[in-house]
PDB file of C-alpha atoms in Angstrom:
ATOM      1  CA  UNK A   1      -0.059  -0.036  -0.040  1.00 71.00           C
ATOM      2  CA  UNK A   2       1.647   3.108  -1.060  1.00 81.00           C
ATOM      3  CA  UNK A   3       1.444   5.788   1.340  1.00 91.00           C
ATOM      4  CA  UNK A   4       1.869   9.705   1.392  1.00 95.00           C
ATOM      5  CA  UNK A   5       2.079  11.444   5.102  1.00 96.00           C
ATOM      6  CA  UNK A   6       1.471  14.903   5.889  1.00 95.00           C
ATOM      7  CA  UNK A   7       1.024  16.702   8.895  1.00 88.00           C
ATOM      8  CA  UNK A   8      -2.633  17.716   9.050  1.00 83.00           C
ATOM      9  CA  UNK A   9      -1.866  21.036  10.815  1.00 85.00           C
ATOM     10  CA  UNK A  10      -3.120  23.494  11.054  1.00 92.00           C
ATOM     11  CA  UNK A  11       0.043  25.179  10.595  1.00 96.00           C
ATOM     12  CA  UNK A  12      -0.162  28.941  11.499  1.00 97.00           C
ATOM     13  CA  UNK A  13       2.338  31.863  10.205  1.00 97.00           C
ATOM     14  CA  UNK A  14       2.347  35.287  10.348  1.00 98.00           C
ATOM     15  CA  UNK A  15       2.043  37.308   7.165  1.00 98.00           C
ATOM     16  CA  UNK A  16       5.354  37.714   5.581  1.00 97.00           C
ATOM     17  CA  UNK A  17       7.039  34.648   6.974  1.00 98.00           C
ATOM     18  CA  UNK A  18       8.232  31.484   5.428  1.00 97.00           C
ATOM     19  CA  UNK A  19       5.660  28.666   5.632  1.00 97.00           C
ATOM     20  CA  UNK A  20       7.354  25.019   5.379  1.00 97.00           C
ATOM     21  CA  UNK A  21       5.126  22.117   4.313  1.00 97.00           C
ATOM     22  CA  UNK A  22       6.598  18.552   4.710  1.00 96.00           C
ATOM     23  CA  UNK A  23       5.660  15.204   3.029  1.00 96.00           C
ATOM     24  CA  UNK A  24       7.022  11.831   3.150  1.00 97.00           C
ATOM     25  CA  UNK A  25       6.255   8.908   0.890  1.00 95.00           C
ATOM     26  CA  UNK A  26       6.670   5.090   1.135  1.00 93.00           C
ATOM     27  CA  UNK A  27       7.110   4.032  -2.340  1.00 88.00           C
ATOM     28  CA  UNK A  28      10.870   4.172  -3.445  1.00 88.00           C
ATOM     29  CA  UNK A  29       9.773   3.628  -7.004  1.00 85.00           C
ATOM     30  CA  UNK A  30       8.002   7.121  -7.044  1.00 87.00           C
ATOM     31  CA  UNK A  31       9.489   9.532  -9.521  1.00 86.00           C
ATOM     32  CA  UNK A  32       7.204  12.637  -9.723  1.00 89.00           C
ATOM     33  CA  UNK A  33       6.050  14.697  -6.875  1.00 93.00           C
ATOM     34  CA  UNK A  34       3.219  17.447  -7.021  1.00 95.00           C
ATOM     35  CA  UNK A  35       2.025  20.001  -4.653  1.00 97.00           C
ATOM     36  CA  UNK A  36      -1.752  21.200  -4.966  1.00 97.00           C
ATOM     37  CA  UNK A  37      -3.555  24.012  -3.275  1.00 98.00           C
ATOM     38  CA  UNK A  38      -6.973  23.477  -2.136  1.00 97.00           C
ATOM     39  CA  UNK A  39      -9.312  26.237  -0.873  1.00 97.00           C
ATOM     40  CA  UNK A  40     -12.111  25.124   1.371  1.00 94.00           C
ATOM     41  CA  UNK A  41     -15.001  23.942  -0.814  1.00 92.00           C
ATOM     42  CA  UNK A  42     -12.802  24.099  -4.026  1.00 95.00           C
ATOM     43  CA  UNK A  43     -11.066  21.532  -6.223  1.00 95.00           C
ATOM     44  CA  UNK A  44      -7.237  21.073  -5.935  1.00 96.00           C
ATOM     45  CA  UNK A  45      -5.074  23.331  -8.028  1.00 95.00           C
ATOM     46  CA  UNK A  46      -1.699  22.605  -9.167  1.00 94.00           C
ATOM     47  CA  UNK A  47       1.277  24.646  -7.660  1.00 95.00           C
ATOM     48  CA  UNK A  48       4.146  22.876  -9.050  1.00 94.00           C
ATOM     49  CA  UNK A  49       5.820  19.582  -9.567  1.00 92.00           C
ATOM     50  CA  UNK A  50       9.513  18.110  -9.168  1.00 93.00           C
ATOM     51  CA  UNK A  51      10.998  15.207 -10.161  1.00 89.00           C
ATOM     52  CA  UNK A  52      14.844  15.658  -9.651  1.00 90.00           C
ATOM     53  CA  UNK A  53      16.692  15.733  -6.342  1.00 93.00           C
ATOM     54  CA  UNK A  54      17.264  19.337  -5.107  1.00 94.00           C
ATOM     55  CA  UNK A  55      15.214  22.541  -5.381  1.00 96.00           C
ATOM     56  CA  UNK A  56      12.664  23.891  -7.884  1.00 96.00           C
ATOM     57  CA  UNK A  57      11.435  27.458  -7.526  1.00 97.00           C
ATOM     58  CA  UNK A  58       8.585  29.031  -9.013  1.00 95.00           C
ATOM     59  CA  UNK A  59       7.977  32.672  -7.720  1.00 97.00           C
ATOM     60  CA  UNK A  60       7.454  32.485  -4.119  1.00 97.00           C
ATOM     61  CA  UNK A  61       7.264  28.713  -3.977  1.00 98.00           C
ATOM     62  CA  UNK A  62      10.190  26.453  -3.710  1.00 98.00           C
ATOM     63  CA  UNK A  63       9.872  22.652  -3.798  1.00 97.00           C
ATOM     64  CA  UNK A  64      12.626  20.434  -2.351  1.00 97.00           C
ATOM     65  CA  UNK A  65      13.084  16.643  -3.105  1.00 96.00           C
ATOM     66  CA  UNK A  66      15.296  14.205  -1.282  1.00 96.00           C
ATOM     67  CA  UNK A  67      14.650  10.713  -2.764  1.00 94.00           C
ATOM     68  CA  UNK A  68      17.095   9.133  -0.510  1.00 94.00           C
ATOM     69  CA  UNK A  69      14.925  10.204   2.495  1.00 95.00           C
ATOM     70  CA  UNK A  70      11.778   9.862   0.573  1.00 95.00           C
ATOM     71  CA  UNK A  71      10.988  13.470   1.472  1.00 95.00           C
ATOM     72  CA  UNK A  72       9.473  16.353  -0.455  1.00 97.00           C
ATOM     73  CA  UNK A  73       8.609  19.628   0.874  1.00 97.00           C
ATOM     74  CA  UNK A  74       7.194  22.966  -0.172  1.00 98.00           C
ATOM     75  CA  UNK A  75       8.276  26.422   0.998  1.00 98.00           C
ATOM     76  CA  UNK A  76       6.172  29.547   0.611  1.00 98.00           C
ATOM     77  CA  UNK A  77       8.126  32.613   0.952  1.00 98.00           C
ATOM     78  CA  UNK A  78       6.360  35.921   2.021  1.00 98.00           C
ATOM     79  CA  UNK A  79       3.150  34.222   2.999  1.00 98.00           C
ATOM     80  CA  UNK A  80      -0.080  36.126   2.323  1.00 97.00           C
ATOM     81  CA  UNK A  81      -3.475  35.644   3.903  1.00 97.00           C
ATOM     82  CA  UNK A  82      -4.462  34.375   0.361  1.00 97.00           C
ATOM     83  CA  UNK A  83      -2.116  31.539   0.718  1.00 98.00           C
ATOM     84  CA  UNK A  84      -4.321  30.240   3.483  1.00 97.00           C
ATOM     85  CA  UNK A  85      -5.568  26.776   2.327  1.00 97.00           C
ATOM     86  CA  UNK A  86      -4.979  23.091   2.493  1.00 97.00           C
ATOM     87  CA  UNK A  87      -1.720  22.038   0.729  1.00 98.00           C
ATOM     88  CA  UNK A  88      -1.963  18.484  -0.772  1.00 97.00           C
ATOM     89  CA  UNK A  89       1.300  16.504  -1.584  1.00 97.00           C
ATOM     90  CA  UNK A  90       0.731  13.817  -4.543  1.00 95.00           C
ATOM     91  CA  UNK A  91       3.225  11.292  -5.533  1.00 92.00           C
ATOM     92  CA  UNK A  92       3.156   8.929  -8.818  1.00 86.00           C
ATOM     93  CA  UNK A  93       5.701   6.435 -10.228  1.00 71.00           C
ATOM     94  CA  UNK A  94       5.693   8.045 -13.645  1.00 65.00           C
ATOM     95  CA  UNK A  95       8.998   9.604 -14.693  1.00 60.00           C
ATOM     96  CA  UNK A  96       9.353  13.191 -16.296  1.00 59.00           C
ATOM     97  CA  UNK A  97       8.112  11.804 -19.545  1.00 58.00           C
ATOM     98  CA  UNK A  98       4.831  10.754 -18.196  1.00 58.00           C
ATOM     99  CA  UNK A  99       5.497   7.135 -18.787  1.00 56.00           C
ATOM    100  CA  UNK A 100       4.647   4.589 -16.010  1.00 59.00           C
ATOM    101  CA  UNK A 101       1.971   4.964 -13.476  1.00 66.00           C
ATOM    102  CA  UNK A 102      -0.844   7.241 -14.143  1.00 77.00           C
ATOM    103  CA  UNK A 103      -2.277   7.189 -10.788  1.00 83.00           C
ATOM    104  CA  UNK A 104      -1.452   9.909  -8.164  1.00 89.00           C
ATOM    105  CA  UNK A 105      -1.574   8.930  -4.557  1.00 92.00           C
ATOM    106  CA  UNK A 106      -2.361  11.997  -2.282  1.00 95.00           C
ATOM    107  CA  UNK A 107      -1.655  12.805   1.313  1.00 96.00           C
ATOM    108  CA  UNK A 108      -4.370  14.168   3.527  1.00 96.00           C
ATOM    109  CA  UNK A 109      -3.142  17.654   3.203  1.00 96.00           C
ATOM    110  CA  UNK A 110      -1.802  20.217   5.585  1.00 97.00           C
ATOM    111  CA  UNK A 111      -3.967  23.092   6.423  1.00 96.00           C
ATOM    112  CA  UNK A 112      -2.070  26.530   6.363  1.00 97.00           C
ATOM    113  CA  UNK A 113      -3.206  29.530   8.030  1.00 97.00           C
ATOM    114  CA  UNK A 114      -1.496  32.754   7.388  1.00 97.00           C
ATOM    115  CA  UNK A 115      -2.117  35.446  10.122  1.00 97.00           C
ATOM    116  CA  UNK A 116      -2.283  39.016   8.919  1.00 95.00           C
TER     117      UNK A 116
ATOM    118  CA  UNK B   1      -8.107  26.596 -22.619  1.00 54.00           C
ATOM    119  CA  UNK B   2     -11.134  26.328 -20.875  1.00 77.00           C
ATOM    120  CA  UNK B   3     -10.186  23.907 -18.287  1.00 93.00           C
ATOM    121  CA  UNK B   4     -11.814  20.759 -17.061  1.00 96.00           C
ATOM    122  CA  UNK B   5     -15.644  21.159 -16.864  1.00 97.00           C
ATOM    123  CA  UNK B   6     -17.634  19.136 -14.469  1.00 98.00           C
ATOM    124  CA  UNK B   7     -21.440  19.082 -14.104  1.00 97.00           C
ATOM    125  CA  UNK B   8     -23.714  19.144 -12.076  1.00 97.00           C
ATOM    126  CA  UNK B   9     -21.664  21.040  -9.539  1.00 97.00           C
ATOM    127  CA  UNK B  10     -24.023  19.722  -6.957  1.00 97.00           C
ATOM    128  CA  UNK B  11     -26.427  17.032  -6.570  1.00 98.00           C
ATOM    129  CA  UNK B  12     -28.726  15.914  -3.741  1.00 98.00           C
ATOM    130  CA  UNK B  13     -30.267  12.437  -4.218  1.00 98.00           C
ATOM    131  CA  UNK B  14     -32.293  10.236  -2.023  1.00 98.00           C
ATOM    132  CA  UNK B  15     -30.527   6.850  -1.095  1.00 98.00           C
ATOM    133  CA  UNK B  16     -31.103   3.998  -3.635  1.00 98.00           C
ATOM    134  CA  UNK B  17     -31.383   6.610  -6.547  1.00 98.00           C
ATOM    135  CA  UNK B  18     -28.963   6.606  -9.496  1.00 98.00           C
ATOM    136  CA  UNK B  19     -26.690   9.600 -10.307  1.00 98.00           C
ATOM    137  CA  UNK B  20     -24.560  10.381 -13.324  1.00 98.00           C
ATOM    138  CA  UNK B  21     -21.838  13.032 -13.507  1.00 98.00           C
ATOM    139  CA  UNK B  22     -20.242  14.356 -16.616  1.00 98.00           C
ATOM    140  CA  UNK B  23     -16.795  15.493 -17.342  1.00 98.00           C
ATOM    141  CA  UNK B  24     -15.524  17.389 -20.166  1.00 97.00           C
ATOM    142  CA  UNK B  25     -11.687  17.465 -20.298  1.00 96.00           C
ATOM    143  CA  UNK B  26      -9.099  19.926 -21.414  1.00 95.00           C
ATOM    144  CA  UNK B  27      -9.726  19.773 -25.168  1.00 92.00           C
ATOM    145  CA  UNK B  28      -6.309  18.559 -26.318  1.00 90.00           C
ATOM    146  CA  UNK B  29      -5.907  16.072 -23.477  1.00 92.00           C
ATOM    147  CA  UNK B  30      -6.258  12.423 -24.135  1.00 92.00           C
ATOM    148  CA  UNK B  31      -5.879  11.305 -20.644  1.00 93.00           C
ATOM    149  CA  UNK B  32      -8.894  11.388 -18.204  1.00 95.00           C
ATOM    150  CA  UNK B  33      -9.292  10.401 -14.544  1.00 95.00           C
ATOM    151  CA  UNK B  34     -12.048  10.344 -11.756  1.00 96.00           C
ATOM    152  CA  UNK B  35     -10.997  10.888  -8.116  1.00 96.00           C
ATOM    153  CA  UNK B  36     -13.258  10.823  -5.156  1.00 97.00           C
ATOM    154  CA  UNK B  37     -12.505  13.138  -2.162  1.00 97.00           C
ATOM    155  CA  UNK B  38     -14.206  13.050   1.301  1.00 96.00           C
ATOM    156  CA  UNK B  39     -13.963  15.440   4.207  1.00 93.00           C
ATOM    157  CA  UNK B  40     -10.322  15.655   5.450  1.00 92.00           C
ATOM    158  CA  UNK B  41      -8.879  13.233   3.083  1.00 95.00           C
ATOM    159  CA  UNK B  42      -6.934  13.757  -0.175  1.00 96.00           C
ATOM    160  CA  UNK B  43      -8.497  12.625  -3.572  1.00 96.00           C
ATOM    161  CA  UNK B  44      -8.686   8.993  -3.939  1.00 94.00           C
ATOM    162  CA  UNK B  45      -8.130   7.599  -7.434  1.00 92.00           C
ATOM    163  CA  UNK B  46     -10.990   5.783  -9.125  1.00 93.00           C
ATOM    164  CA  UNK B  47     -10.511   5.109 -12.663  1.00 93.00           C
ATOM    165  CA  UNK B  48      -8.310   6.197 -15.769  1.00 91.00           C
ATOM    166  CA  UNK B  49      -8.863   6.553 -19.499  1.00 93.00           C
ATOM    167  CA  UNK B  50      -6.500   6.914 -22.492  1.00 91.00           C
ATOM    168  CA  UNK B  51      -8.581   8.037 -25.286  1.00 90.00           C
ATOM    169  CA  UNK B  52     -11.827   6.029 -25.282  1.00 89.00           C
ATOM    170  CA  UNK B  53      -9.956   2.946 -23.411  1.00 89.00           C
ATOM    171  CA  UNK B  54     -10.700   2.351 -19.849  1.00 86.00           C
ATOM    172  CA  UNK B  55      -7.159   1.276 -18.765  1.00 86.00           C
ATOM    173  CA  UNK B  56      -7.662   1.114 -15.009  1.00 82.00           C
ATOM    174  CA  UNK B  57     -10.923   0.311 -13.069  1.00 81.00           C
ATOM    175  CA  UNK B  58     -10.067  -1.835 -10.429  1.00 80.00           C
ATOM    176  CA  UNK B  59     -10.031   1.096  -7.942  1.00 81.00           C
ATOM    177  CA  UNK B  60     -13.797   1.806  -8.719  1.00 83.00           C
ATOM    178  CA  UNK B  61     -15.364   1.491  -5.381  1.00 83.00           C
ATOM    179  CA  UNK B  62     -17.793  -1.309  -6.001  1.00 89.00           C
ATOM    180  CA  UNK B  63     -19.784  -2.548  -8.869  1.00 92.00           C
ATOM    181  CA  UNK B  64     -22.200   0.137  -8.438  1.00 95.00           C
ATOM    182  CA  UNK B  65     -19.863   2.507  -9.974  1.00 96.00           C
ATOM    183  CA  UNK B  66     -19.196   2.808 -13.545  1.00 96.00           C
ATOM    184  CA  UNK B  67     -17.627   5.037 -15.960  1.00 96.00           C
ATOM    185  CA  UNK B  68     -17.475   5.629 -19.730  1.00 95.00           C
ATOM    186  CA  UNK B  69     -15.718   7.638 -22.170  1.00 95.00           C
ATOM    187  CA  UNK B  70     -17.449   7.274 -25.582  1.00 89.00           C
ATOM    188  CA  UNK B  71     -15.237   8.275 -28.575  1.00 86.00           C
ATOM    189  CA  UNK B  72     -12.509   9.439 -26.250  1.00 85.00           C
ATOM    190  CA  UNK B  73     -14.070  12.877 -25.405  1.00 90.00           C
ATOM    191  CA  UNK B  74     -16.245  13.519 -22.429  1.00 96.00           C
ATOM    192  CA  UNK B  75     -16.724  11.085 -19.596  1.00 97.00           C
ATOM    193  CA  UNK B  76     -19.486  10.163 -17.399  1.00 97.00           C
ATOM    194  CA  UNK B  77     -19.311   8.472 -14.045  1.00 97.00           C
ATOM    195  CA  UNK B  78     -22.360   6.772 -12.840  1.00 97.00           C
ATOM    196  CA  UNK B  79     -23.311   5.586  -9.286  1.00 97.00           C
ATOM    197  CA  UNK B  80     -26.324   3.203  -9.089  1.00 97.00           C
ATOM    198  CA  UNK B  81     -28.260   2.439  -5.999  1.00 97.00           C
ATOM    199  CA  UNK B  82     -26.655   5.410  -4.151  1.00 97.00           C
ATOM    200  CA  UNK B  83     -25.744   5.091  -0.466  1.00 97.00           C
ATOM    201  CA  UNK B  84     -25.110   7.591   2.106  1.00 96.00           C
ATOM    202  CA  UNK B  85     -21.488   6.652   2.236  1.00 95.00           C
ATOM    203  CA  UNK B  86     -21.180   7.883  -1.283  1.00 97.00           C
ATOM    204  CA  UNK B  87     -21.715  11.394  -0.304  1.00 97.00           C
ATOM    205  CA  UNK B  88     -18.360  13.064  -1.488  1.00 97.00           C
ATOM    206  CA  UNK B  89     -16.879  15.245  -4.070  1.00 97.00           C
ATOM    207  CA  UNK B  90     -16.144  13.676  -7.516  1.00 98.00           C
ATOM    208  CA  UNK B  91     -13.247  15.041  -9.105  1.00 98.00           C
ATOM    209  CA  UNK B  92     -12.498  14.765 -12.935  1.00 98.00           C
ATOM    210  CA  UNK B  93      -9.008  15.453 -13.997  1.00 96.00           C
ATOM    211  CA  UNK B  94      -7.172  15.415 -17.427  1.00 95.00           C
ATOM    212  CA  UNK B  95      -3.549  15.165 -18.679  1.00 92.00           C
ATOM    213  CA  UNK B  96      -1.754  15.196 -21.993  1.00 89.00           C
ATOM    214  CA  UNK B  97      -0.005  11.918 -22.550  1.00 85.00           C
ATOM    215  CA  UNK B  98       3.758  12.799 -22.845  1.00 81.00           C
ATOM    216  CA  UNK B  99       3.519  16.115 -20.916  1.00 81.00           C
ATOM    217  CA  UNK B 100       6.180  17.020 -18.249  1.00 77.00           C
ATOM    218  CA  UNK B 101       5.473  14.657 -15.353  1.00 75.00           C
ATOM    219  CA  UNK B 102       2.120  13.847 -16.932  1.00 79.00           C
ATOM    220  CA  UNK B 103       0.663  16.744 -14.775  1.00 86.00           C
ATOM    221  CA  UNK B 104      -2.928  16.468 -14.151  1.00 90.00           C
ATOM    222  CA  UNK B 105      -5.585  19.125 -13.788  1.00 94.00           C
ATOM    223  CA  UNK B 106      -8.646  18.942 -11.902  1.00 96.00           C
ATOM    224  CA  UNK B 107     -12.050  20.225 -12.759  1.00 97.00           C
ATOM    225  CA  UNK B 108     -14.071  22.071 -10.203  1.00 96.00           C
ATOM    226  CA  UNK B 109     -15.629  18.886  -8.974  1.00 97.00           C
ATOM    227  CA  UNK B 110     -19.286  17.599  -8.455  1.00 98.00           C
ATOM    228  CA  UNK B 111     -20.666  17.458  -4.865  1.00 97.00           C
ATOM    229  CA  UNK B 112     -22.956  14.506  -4.101  1.00 98.00           C
ATOM    230  CA  UNK B 113     -24.906  14.400  -1.022  1.00 98.00           C
ATOM    231  CA  UNK B 114     -27.177  11.341  -0.615  1.00 98.00           C
ATOM    232  CA  UNK B 115     -30.117  11.821   1.914  1.00 97.00           C
TER     233      UNK B 115
END
């Protein structure tokens, strides 16, 4: 059974601070890793994906991947109240080309609250 | 790019009734997925189509659940003899084979309440 673990939170950070969201996964065969943001009552919205060890930056967001530790994280710099949402980590076996598993396994999500 | 479209957005039905949800994927995407999400949980994979072929359906929750994708365009998810435990948000997603990471994009979801 493939598992993706996230702290459910809530994680509270003050406006302007860095929010750090963490995720661990059980399947060593996993190759692609995704972060989705989900506002209450809405559907998941893709933030970014990562497939190589190291950091990947996109605006205020940085994803970090460590396959040896089976760990992926998302940093949000200069957090804003509009970032308050649940952040879902998702994992699949497919590589960068999209070959392999089509199925994403999601964690339960971490609820982030950014305090003005 | 109009995104993934789902309807109805909300459905309230009595236990034992059948319900059907429709999904129109992003136009150039050939892969289509159905997920289910309950409160406090992440989305749970149900089934997958590549073009018109349903390549994975073993994760459908029971034989009351079925999905189709005629002609590889829109898809429908049907739940027969609904039960209260079927109350959830049903998410459709699509992706383009060969795209980086096979990134999938979700529709707005269809909320089902069984009373």
